[in-house]
Structure formats: C-alpha cells, structure tokens
C-alpha cells in the first residue's frame, strides 16, 4: 500500500509540473524558425526530411538561415554568429528495474547538451555531452563531416559515432528499452555496434541506393593512453548498403570484419579474437504504422582471449562463439506528424552460445505530447528469459 501511494503521488506531481506551458525550441528549429514537427514525428524520431537535412550537413537546401554567419569583412572566415545549443532532459519513476523489486526516482536519468550545424559550405559538425545514470559526464557523438566532396554525393565523416548510425540510430529511438543486439559483447570483447572512433564514407545514388564504409578502432570510446585511443594495431571494417524500394519500403545489409588483441585473462600473454558480423534490416512505412526490423549474426573465434588454454573462469564454451539476434519495432502515430500521442511495441531477441547473453523481451511504450518538445511517457517491458517485468513513467524534453 505504501509503495502504491508513493508511486501515485509522484506521478501526480510529475504531471502537474510538466503540464505548465513551455515555449522553448531546440537548436535547429531556432536556427530556421520552424516547428519541431518539420523534422521529428514525434521527437526525437526523425522523418525522411530530417535524414536529408542531416546528410546535407544540417543545411536546408530550400531555405536559408537568416544571419547565420557573422560578417567580419574577411571572406575566408566562416564564423557562426551564435553557437547553436540544445538540451535534452529525461526523468522517470521506475519499478523493478533489473528485477530488484524496488521503486526508484530515476530523475534525471539523462541530460544531453548538444551542438551542431554548418561551419562553412559543405562542412558540418555535431557533438553532445551526456550525463547519464548518475555517472560522470562524457562526450559521446563528436564528429566533423565533409559533405558532397568533389561536387558528388560523397560524404566523409571523422570522429566518434555509433557504428549502427547508418542503420537505426539508438539515441533517436522512442523507447527506454534499447536495441540490445547492437550492444552485445561476447566474452571480454570490446567490439559492438555502438560508439567507436574512426571514419565513415557514404555515397548516395539517385536510384535510392546508399553505400557506407566505416573504418574504426574497434574498442569503443574509452580513455586513451599516451595520446593513443586504439589499444591494438588492428582496424575494423564495416560495409553497409541500403536500397529504397518505392516510398514505403527500405531494405539494407551490413557486414563487419574485425580483429582485436588484448592480454589474456589468464595473464602472461596476449592473443587475438577474430570476429565477423552479418545482418539485414528493413523499414516498412504505411501511415499510421511504421515497422523497423534488424537481424544480426556474429561469430567470435576467441572472445575470452584464451588461445589454446581452457577457460577456468566460465564452465560454458569459450571458443568459436555464435551469437544471433534481432529486434522488431512497430510505431503507431494515429495522425502522422500531427499526432498528440503515439505507441510503440519493441521486441528484442538474442540467442548465443553464451547463455548469459540470451534475451527475449517485449516492451510496450506510450507517449503523449504536452508540447512539440515535451512529452509524458509510460513503458512496460517483460523479460521472458528471466521472467520478470519492469515499468516506468516519466518525461522527455528538448529545449
């Protein structure tokens, strides 16, 4: 009874607080003096128009930003009149996270400080600083993009980004639940499809075909040693192709080739892990529904870095590990980008030779927009593998 009363009081307080009028708009909306729904449906999910905007170096080809650059009298200097800034703040009340049977004030769960835009013609940047889960802050996305190189459709990006960005952008999903197959790291491998440092080359054809090549360090975005970020001599390679089929269907494929070296957990020697990933993805969109799907297979030759030694720390298999998984995401917006509410169902499935990685989880998410940039959200997820459910209610805001 006490837990129910506490949760009810908190929910009521949250709704009263968020129902107050809010007029703040994010950085790109401020820059072009337009509504958030031009690019988002609902925020932070992107519409195709927004994807084109980002690919064009955060410039709208059909609209100029008034007084964007400062006139210094030097034609060789491109100086922003104002550095664009935006903030994203999220907070929740949760129950039974990690099957702990506890309620929690999970607020603020996340604060992002974002900046991005065109530095000069065909050169853009994007960066954000994040405080999450009460941990010390860090920079996640931070990159520079050269757009339409040599007058072609070739784009070149350097910095740190998510390897999965050309497929589905994790930070733009609507749910609190994640796309978990992108985060899988068998054994003590450092490789997954989230953040890494490297370069990305993209070329778009008039036929609706996009080709992306990434070359990355393969060890995430942790601290460097002696001004070196990569902790081994190898680079990992990613190939991606995507094809639009009409206005409502997109099909894509991904291949990842990698090798990593580190000291064995047994101590005294270093060894390598060769890994491969293959996957395909699809998006089907017929308003008011959109279906996103991802399937991925991964094989690791020696993810515990044991070489020819037995694994004394884990009783299961340790060599030639296979992991496969998928997620399917169904988004419902009753009135398209004018919807005041929306619903999402997200199913995650992972099956691996390493039992602790296995997962079957279904999440149901509802959101209601108080303003274009403030929404109330509620989510329930059921983990069929470990047989427990978790729930959250909260807010997501951008200003």
CSV table of C-alpha atoms in Angstrom, one decimal:
chain,number,residue,atom,x,y,z
A,1,UNK,CA,0.0,0.0,0.0
A,2,UNK,CA,2.8,2.4,0.9
A,3,UNK,CA,4.6,1.7,-2.4
A,4,UNK,CA,1.4,2.3,-4.4
A,5,UNK,CA,0.7,5.6,-2.6
A,6,UNK,CA,4.3,6.8,-3.1
A,7,UNK,CA,4.1,6.0,-6.8
A,8,UNK,CA,0.7,7.7,-7.2
A,9,UNK,CA,1.8,10.9,-5.5
A,10,UNK,CA,5.0,11.0,-7.7
A,11,UNK,CA,3.0,10.5,-10.9
A,12,UNK,CA,0.6,13.3,-10.0
A,13,UNK,CA,3.4,15.6,-9.1
A,14,UNK,CA,5.2,14.9,-12.4
A,15,UNK,CA,2.0,15.5,-14.5
A,16,UNK,CA,1.3,18.8,-12.8
A,17,UNK,CA,4.9,20.0,-13.2
A,18,UNK,CA,5.0,19.1,-16.9
A,19,UNK,CA,1.6,20.4,-17.8
A,20,UNK,CA,2.8,24.0,-17.5
A,21,UNK,CA,3.3,25.9,-20.8
A,22,UNK,CA,6.7,25.6,-22.4
A,23,UNK,CA,7.8,27.6,-25.5
A,24,UNK,CA,11.5,26.5,-25.8
A,25,UNK,CA,12.5,25.0,-29.1
A,26,UNK,CA,15.7,23.1,-30.0
A,27,UNK,CA,18.7,24.4,-31.9
A,28,UNK,CA,17.9,23.6,-35.5
A,29,UNK,CA,14.3,24.8,-35.0
A,30,UNK,CA,15.6,28.1,-33.6
A,31,UNK,CA,18.1,28.4,-36.5
A,32,UNK,CA,15.4,28.1,-39.2
A,33,UNK,CA,12.5,29.5,-37.1
A,34,UNK,CA,10.3,26.4,-37.8
A,35,UNK,CA,8.3,23.9,-35.8
A,36,UNK,CA,10.0,20.7,-34.4
A,37,UNK,CA,7.5,18.5,-36.4
A,38,UNK,CA,9.2,19.6,-39.6
A,39,UNK,CA,11.9,17.0,-38.7
A,40,UNK,CA,10.5,14.9,-35.9
A,41,UNK,CA,7.5,12.6,-35.6
A,42,UNK,CA,7.5,12.7,-32.6
A,43,UNK,CA,10.8,13.9,-31.2
A,44,UNK,CA,13.5,12.5,-31.2
A,45,UNK,CA,12.5,10.2,-34.0
A,46,UNK,CA,13.4,11.6,-37.4
A,47,UNK,CA,11.3,11.9,-40.6
A,48,UNK,CA,12.9,11.4,-44.1
A,49,UNK,CA,13.1,15.2,-44.5
A,50,UNK,CA,15.3,15.3,-41.4
A,51,UNK,CA,17.5,12.5,-42.6
A,52,UNK,CA,18.1,14.5,-45.8
A,53,UNK,CA,18.8,17.6,-43.7
A,54,UNK,CA,21.4,15.8,-41.6
A,55,UNK,CA,23.0,14.2,-44.7
A,56,UNK,CA,23.3,17.7,-46.2
A,57,UNK,CA,25.4,19.0,-43.3
A,58,UNK,CA,22.5,20.4,-41.3
A,59,UNK,CA,21.5,22.8,-44.2
A,60,UNK,CA,18.1,23.0,-45.7
A,61,UNK,CA,18.5,23.4,-49.5
A,62,UNK,CA,15.1,25.1,-49.8
A,63,UNK,CA,15.6,27.6,-47.0
A,64,UNK,CA,18.4,29.9,-45.9
A,65,UNK,CA,19.1,30.6,-42.2
A,66,UNK,CA,19.0,34.4,-41.7
A,67,UNK,CA,22.2,36.0,-40.4
A,68,UNK,CA,23.7,32.6,-39.6
A,69,UNK,CA,27.3,33.7,-40.1
A,70,UNK,CA,29.0,36.8,-38.7
A,71,UNK,CA,30.2,39.3,-41.3
A,72,UNK,CA,33.8,40.1,-40.2
A,73,UNK,CA,34.9,41.6,-43.5
A,74,UNK,CA,37.1,38.6,-44.1
A,75,UNK,CA,35.7,36.4,-46.9
A,76,UNK,CA,38.0,33.5,-45.9
A,77,UNK,CA,36.5,33.3,-42.3
A,78,UNK,CA,33.3,31.5,-41.6
A,79,UNK,CA,32.3,32.4,-38.0
A,80,UNK,CA,29.0,31.4,-36.5
A,81,UNK,CA,27.0,34.4,-35.2
A,82,UNK,CA,25.8,32.2,-32.3
A,83,UNK,CA,26.9,28.7,-31.4
A,84,UNK,CA,23.7,26.5,-31.6
A,85,UNK,CA,22.9,24.8,-28.4
A,86,UNK,CA,20.1,22.4,-27.3
A,87,UNK,CA,19.4,20.4,-24.3
A,88,UNK,CA,17.6,17.1,-23.7
A,89,UNK,CA,16.4,16.1,-20.3
A,90,UNK,CA,14.7,12.8,-19.2
A,91,UNK,CA,13.4,11.6,-15.9
A,92,UNK,CA,11.4,8.6,-14.8
A,93,UNK,CA,9.8,6.9,-11.9
A,94,UNK,CA,10.6,3.2,-12.2
A,95,UNK,CA,9.7,-0.1,-10.6
A,96,UNK,CA,11.5,-3.4,-10.7
A,97,UNK,CA,14.4,-2.4,-12.9
A,98,UNK,CA,16.9,-5.3,-13.1
A,99,UNK,CA,14.4,-7.4,-11.2
A,100,UNK,CA,15.2,-5.7,-7.9
A,101,UNK,CA,11.5,-5.3,-6.8
A,102,UNK,CA,12.2,-1.6,-5.9
A,103,UNK,CA,10.6,1.6,-6.9
A,104,UNK,CA,13.0,4.4,-7.8
A,105,UNK,CA,13.1,8.1,-8.6
A,106,UNK,CA,15.1,7.8,-11.8
A,107,UNK,CA,15.3,11.5,-12.4
A,108,UNK,CA,17.2,13.0,-14.0
A,109,UNK,CA,18.2,9.8,-15.8
A,110,UNK,CA,19.7,11.7,-18.7
A,111,UNK,CA,20.9,15.2,-19.6
A,112,UNK,CA,22.4,15.9,-23.0
A,113,UNK,CA,23.9,19.2,-24.1
A,114,UNK,CA,24.0,19.2,-27.9
A,115,UNK,CA,25.5,21.4,-30.6
A,116,UNK,CA,25.7,21.0,-34.3
A,117,UNK,CA,25.5,22.8,-37.6
A,118,UNK,CA,27.3,24.0,-40.7
A,119,UNK,CA,30.7,25.6,-40.1
A,120,UNK,CA,31.0,26.6,-43.7
A,121,UNK,CA,29.8,25.4,-47.0
A,122,UNK,CA,29.7,21.6,-47.1
A,123,UNK,CA,31.4,21.3,-43.7
A,124,UNK,CA,29.4,20.4,-40.6
A,125,UNK,CA,29.9,19.3,-37.0
A,126,UNK,CA,27.9,17.6,-34.3
A,127,UNK,CA,28.8,17.0,-30.7
A,128,UNK,CA,27.0,16.2,-27.4
A,129,UNK,CA,27.9,15.9,-23.8
A,130,UNK,CA,25.9,13.5,-21.7
A,131,UNK,CA,25.2,12.9,-18.1
A,132,UNK,CA,23.5,9.5,-17.6
A,133,UNK,CA,22.6,7.2,-14.8
A,134,UNK,CA,24.3,9.5,-12.2
A,135,UNK,CA,27.7,8.8,-13.7
A,136,UNK,CA,30.3,11.4,-14.5
A,137,UNK,CA,29.7,13.2,-17.8
A,138,UNK,CA,31.3,12.3,-21.1
A,139,UNK,CA,31.3,13.2,-24.8
A,140,UNK,CA,29.6,10.6,-27.0
A,141,UNK,CA,29.0,11.8,-30.5
A,142,UNK,CA,31.7,14.2,-31.7
A,143,UNK,CA,32.4,14.4,-35.4
A,144,UNK,CA,33.2,16.6,-38.4
A,145,UNK,CA,31.5,15.9,-41.8
A,146,UNK,CA,32.6,17.0,-45.2
A,147,UNK,CA,29.5,17.0,-47.5
A,148,UNK,CA,29.3,16.4,-51.2
A,149,UNK,CA,33.1,16.1,-51.8
A,150,UNK,CA,34.3,16.9,-55.3
A,151,UNK,CA,30.8,18.0,-56.2
A,152,UNK,CA,29.5,14.5,-55.9
A,153,UNK,CA,27.2,12.7,-53.4
A,154,UNK,CA,30.2,11.5,-51.4
A,155,UNK,CA,30.2,12.4,-47.7
A,156,UNK,CA,33.2,11.9,-45.4
A,157,UNK,CA,32.9,11.9,-41.6
A,158,UNK,CA,35.7,11.6,-39.0
A,159,UNK,CA,35.4,11.4,-35.2
A,160,UNK,CA,33.4,9.3,-32.8
A,161,UNK,CA,29.9,8.0,-33.7
A,162,UNK,CA,27.8,4.9,-33.4
A,163,UNK,CA,28.7,2.1,-35.9
A,164,UNK,CA,25.0,1.4,-36.2
A,165,UNK,CA,24.1,5.0,-37.1
A,166,UNK,CA,23.6,4.3,-40.9
A,167,UNK,CA,21.0,1.7,-39.9
A,168,UNK,CA,18.9,2.7,-36.9
A,169,UNK,CA,20.1,5.5,-34.6
A,170,UNK,CA,19.9,4.3,-31.0
A,171,UNK,CA,19.8,7.8,-29.5
A,172,UNK,CA,16.7,8.7,-31.6
A,173,UNK,CA,14.6,5.7,-30.6
A,174,UNK,CA,11.3,6.4,-28.8
A,175,UNK,CA,11.5,3.7,-26.2
A,176,UNK,CA,13.5,3.4,-22.9
A,177,UNK,CA,14.3,-0.1,-23.9
A,178,UNK,CA,17.3,-0.3,-26.2
A,179,UNK,CA,18.2,-2.1,-29.5
A,180,UNK,CA,20.1,-4.7,-27.5
A,181,UNK,CA,21.7,-6.7,-30.3
A,182,UNK,CA,23.8,-3.6,-31.1
A,183,UNK,CA,25.3,-3.7,-27.6
A,184,UNK,CA,26.3,-7.3,-27.4
A,185,UNK,CA,29.9,-8.1,-26.5
A,186,UNK,CA,30.6,-11.8,-26.1
A,187,UNK,CA,33.2,-12.8,-23.5
A,188,UNK,CA,35.5,-9.8,-22.8
A,189,UNK,CA,35.5,-8.5,-26.4
A,190,UNK,CA,35.5,-4.7,-26.8
A,191,UNK,CA,33.6,-4.7,-30.1
A,192,UNK,CA,29.9,-3.9,-30.6
A,193,UNK,CA,27.9,-1.7,-32.9
A,194,UNK,CA,27.6,1.3,-30.6
A,195,UNK,CA,30.2,4.0,-30.1
A,196,UNK,CA,33.6,3.9,-31.7
A,197,UNK,CA,36.2,6.2,-33.3
A,198,UNK,CA,37.0,6.2,-36.9
A,199,UNK,CA,35.9,7.4,-40.3
A,200,UNK,CA,32.7,7.0,-42.3
A,201,UNK,CA,32.3,7.3,-46.0
A,202,UNK,CA,28.9,7.5,-47.6
A,203,UNK,CA,27.7,7.7,-51.2
A,204,UNK,CA,24.1,8.1,-52.2
A,205,UNK,CA,22.8,7.3,-55.7
A,206,UNK,CA,19.8,8.8,-57.4
A,207,UNK,CA,18.3,5.3,-57.5
A,208,UNK,CA,17.8,5.4,-53.8
A,209,UNK,CA,20.9,3.3,-53.1
A,210,UNK,CA,23.2,4.3,-50.2
A,211,UNK,CA,26.6,2.7,-49.6
A,212,UNK,CA,28.5,3.3,-46.4
A,213,UNK,CA,32.0,2.2,-45.4
A,214,UNK,CA,33.4,2.6,-41.9
A,215,UNK,CA,36.9,2.1,-40.6
A,216,UNK,CA,37.0,2.1,-36.8
A,217,UNK,CA,39.4,1.4,-33.9
A,218,UNK,CA,37.2,-1.4,-32.6
A,219,UNK,CA,37.5,-0.6,-28.9
A,220,UNK,CA,34.8,1.9,-28.1
A,221,UNK,CA,35.4,5.5,-26.9
A,222,UNK,CA,37.2,4.9,-23.6
A,223,UNK,CA,40.3,6.8,-22.4
A,224,UNK,CA,43.4,6.9,-24.4
A,225,UNK,CA,46.9,6.0,-23.3
A,226,UNK,CA,49.8,8.3,-24.2
A,227,UNK,CA,47.5,10.1,-26.7
A,228,UNK,CA,46.6,6.9,-28.4
A,229,UNK,CA,43.0,5.7,-28.3
A,230,UNK,CA,43.3,2.3,-30.1
A,231,UNK,CA,44.6,-0.4,-27.8
A,232,UNK,CA,45.9,-2.7,-30.5
A,233,UNK,CA,47.4,-2.4,-34.0
A,234,UNK,CA,44.2,-3.6,-35.9
A,235,UNK,CA,41.5,-1.6,-37.6
A,236,UNK,CA,37.9,-3.0,-38.1
A,237,UNK,CA,35.9,-2.6,-41.3
A,238,UNK,CA,32.2,-2.1,-41.8
A,239,UNK,CA,30.3,-2.2,-45.1
A,240,UNK,CA,26.7,-1.2,-45.4
A,241,UNK,CA,24.2,-1.0,-48.4
A,242,UNK,CA,20.7,0.3,-48.3
A,243,UNK,CA,18.1,0.4,-51.1
A,244,UNK,CA,14.8,2.4,-51.1
A,245,UNK,CA,12.0,0.5,-52.9
A,246,UNK,CA,9.3,2.9,-53.6
A,247,UNK,CA,8.2,5.4,-51.0
A,248,UNK,CA,7.3,2.9,-48.3
A,249,UNK,CA,10.0,0.3,-48.2
A,250,UNK,CA,13.7,0.2,-47.5
A,251,UNK,CA,16.0,-2.9,-47.3
A,252,UNK,CA,19.6,-2.9,-46.1
A,253,UNK,CA,22.5,-5.2,-45.4
A,254,UNK,CA,25.6,-5.0,-43.1
A,255,UNK,CA,28.9,-6.8,-42.9
A,256,UNK,CA,31.6,-6.3,-40.2
A,257,UNK,CA,35.1,-7.7,-40.2
A,258,UNK,CA,37.2,-7.2,-37.1
A,259,UNK,CA,40.2,-8.3,-35.1
A,260,UNK,CA,41.2,-7.3,-31.6
A,261,UNK,CA,44.2,-8.1,-29.4
A,262,UNK,CA,44.5,-7.9,-25.7
A,263,UNK,CA,46.1,-9.6,-22.7
A,264,UNK,CA,44.6,-12.9,-21.8
A,265,UNK,CA,42.5,-13.1,-18.6
A,266,UNK,CA,44.9,-16.0,-17.7
A,267,UNK,CA,47.8,-13.4,-17.7
A,268,UNK,CA,51.2,-13.6,-19.1
A,269,UNK,CA,50.5,-13.4,-22.8
A,270,UNK,CA,48.4,-11.5,-25.4
A,271,UNK,CA,46.3,-13.1,-28.1
A,272,UNK,CA,43.7,-12.1,-30.7
A,273,UNK,CA,40.0,-12.5,-31.4
A,274,UNK,CA,38.7,-12.6,-35.0
A,275,UNK,CA,35.1,-11.7,-35.4
A,276,UNK,CA,32.5,-11.3,-38.1
A,277,UNK,CA,29.0,-9.9,-38.2
A,278,UNK,CA,26.4,-10.1,-41.0
A,279,UNK,CA,22.9,-8.7,-40.9
A,280,UNK,CA,20.0,-7.3,-42.8
A,281,UNK,CA,17.4,-4.7,-41.9
A,282,UNK,CA,14.2,-3.3,-43.3
A,283,UNK,CA,11.7,-0.4,-42.8
A,284,UNK,CA,8.1,-0.6,-44.0
A,285,UNK,CA,6.1,2.6,-43.6
A,286,UNK,CA,2.4,3.0,-44.3
A,287,UNK,CA,0.8,5.7,-42.2
A,288,UNK,CA,-0.1,5.5,-39.4
A,289,UNK,CA,2.2,2.5,-39.0
A,290,UNK,CA,6.0,2.1,-39.3
A,291,UNK,CA,7.8,-1.2,-38.9
A,292,UNK,CA,11.6,-1.4,-38.3
A,293,UNK,CA,13.4,-4.7,-38.3
A,294,UNK,CA,17.0,-5.8,-37.7
A,295,UNK,CA,18.6,-9.2,-37.8
A,296,UNK,CA,22.3,-9.8,-37.0
A,297,UNK,CA,24.6,-12.8,-36.7
A,298,UNK,CA,28.0,-12.6,-35.0
A,299,UNK,CA,30.9,-15.1,-34.7
A,300,UNK,CA,33.8,-14.7,-32.4
A,301,UNK,CA,36.8,-17.0,-32.6
A,302,UNK,CA,38.3,-16.4,-29.2
A,303,UNK,CA,36.3,-13.8,-27.2
A,304,UNK,CA,37.8,-14.8,-23.9
A,305,UNK,CA,41.4,-14.4,-25.3
A,306,UNK,CA,42.5,-17.8,-24.1
A,307,UNK,CA,44.5,-19.0,-27.1
A,308,UNK,CA,44.8,-22.8,-26.6
A,309,UNK,CA,44.1,-22.8,-22.8
A,310,UNK,CA,41.0,-24.0,-21.0
A,311,UNK,CA,38.7,-21.4,-19.5
A,312,UNK,CA,38.9,-21.7,-15.7
A,313,UNK,CA,36.5,-18.8,-15.1
A,314,UNK,CA,33.5,-20.0,-17.1
A,315,UNK,CA,32.1,-23.5,-17.5
A,316,UNK,CA,30.5,-23.0,-20.9
A,317,UNK,CA,32.0,-22.8,-24.3
A,318,UNK,CA,34.8,-20.2,-24.8
A,319,UNK,CA,35.8,-20.6,-28.5
A,320,UNK,CA,34.0,-20.1,-31.8
A,321,UNK,CA,31.1,-18.4,-30.2
A,322,UNK,CA,28.0,-17.8,-32.3
A,323,UNK,CA,25.5,-15.1,-31.3
A,324,UNK,CA,22.4,-14.1,-33.3
A,325,UNK,CA,19.7,-11.7,-32.5
A,326,UNK,CA,17.0,-9.3,-33.8
A,327,UNK,CA,14.7,-6.5,-32.9
A,328,UNK,CA,11.3,-5.6,-34.3
A,329,UNK,CA,9.8,-2.2,-33.7
A,330,UNK,CA,6.3,-1.2,-34.5
A,331,UNK,CA,5.4,2.5,-34.2
A,332,UNK,CA,1.8,3.8,-34.4
A,333,UNK,CA,1.1,7.5,-34.9
A,334,UNK,CA,-2.7,8.0,-35.4
A,335,UNK,CA,-2.5,11.4,-37.1
A,336,UNK,CA,1.0,11.1,-38.6
A,337,UNK,CA,3.4,14.0,-37.6
A,338,UNK,CA,0.4,15.9,-36.1
A,339,UNK,CA,-0.3,13.2,-33.5
A,340,UNK,CA,-0.6,14.2,-29.9
A,341,UNK,CA,0.0,10.6,-28.8
A,342,UNK,CA,1.8,7.6,-30.2
A,343,UNK,CA,2.5,4.0,-29.2
A,344,UNK,CA,5.5,1.7,-29.8
A,345,UNK,CA,6.0,-2.1,-29.4
A,346,UNK,CA,9.6,-3.2,-29.3
A,347,UNK,CA,10.6,-6.9,-29.3
A,348,UNK,CA,14.3,-7.9,-28.6
A,349,UNK,CA,15.6,-11.4,-29.2
A,350,UNK,CA,19.2,-12.7,-28.7
A,351,UNK,CA,20.4,-16.3,-28.7
A,352,UNK,CA,24.0,-17.1,-28.0
A,353,UNK,CA,26.3,-20.0,-27.2
A,354,UNK,CA,27.0,-17.9,-24.1
A,355,UNK,CA,23.8,-18.3,-22.1
A,356,UNK,CA,24.1,-15.1,-20.1
A,357,UNK,CA,23.6,-13.1,-23.4
A,358,UNK,CA,20.3,-14.8,-24.2
A,359,UNK,CA,17.3,-12.4,-24.2
A,360,UNK,CA,13.6,-12.4,-25.2
A,361,UNK,CA,11.9,-9.1,-24.2
A,362,UNK,CA,8.8,-7.2,-25.2
A,363,UNK,CA,8.3,-3.6,-24.4
A,364,UNK,CA,5.1,-1.5,-24.8
A,365,UNK,CA,5.6,2.3,-24.8
A,366,UNK,CA,3.0,5.1,-24.9
A,367,UNK,CA,3.8,8.8,-25.3
A,368,UNK,CA,1.7,12.0,-25.1
A,369,UNK,CA,3.0,15.3,-26.3
A,370,UNK,CA,2.3,18.3,-24.0
A,371,UNK,CA,4.1,20.4,-26.5
A,372,UNK,CA,6.1,19.5,-29.6
A,373,UNK,CA,9.2,19.3,-27.4
A,374,UNK,CA,7.8,17.9,-24.1
A,375,UNK,CA,6.2,14.6,-23.7
A,376,UNK,CA,4.9,12.3,-21.0
A,377,UNK,CA,5.8,8.6,-21.5
A,378,UNK,CA,5.0,5.3,-19.9
A,379,UNK,CA,6.6,1.9,-20.6
A,380,UNK,CA,6.2,-1.7,-19.5
A,381,UNK,CA,8.8,-4.4,-20.5
A,382,UNK,CA,8.5,-8.1,-19.9
A,383,UNK,CA,11.7,-10.2,-19.9
A,384,UNK,CA,10.6,-13.7,-20.9
A,385,UNK,CA,14.1,-15.1,-20.4
A,386,UNK,CA,14.5,-14.1,-16.7
A,387,UNK,CA,10.7,-14.0,-16.2
A,388,UNK,CA,10.2,-10.5,-14.8
A,389,UNK,CA,8.6,-7.2,-15.8
A,390,UNK,CA,9.6,-3.6,-15.3
A,391,UNK,CA,7.8,-0.4,-15.7
A,392,UNK,CA,8.5,3.3,-15.9
A,393,UNK,CA,6.6,6.6,-16.3
A,394,UNK,CA,8.3,9.9,-16.9
A,395,UNK,CA,9.1,12.8,-19.2
A,396,UNK,CA,11.3,13.6,-22.1
A,397,UNK,CA,12.0,17.2,-23.0
A,398,UNK,CA,14.1,19.1,-25.5
A,399,UNK,CA,14.8,22.8,-25.5
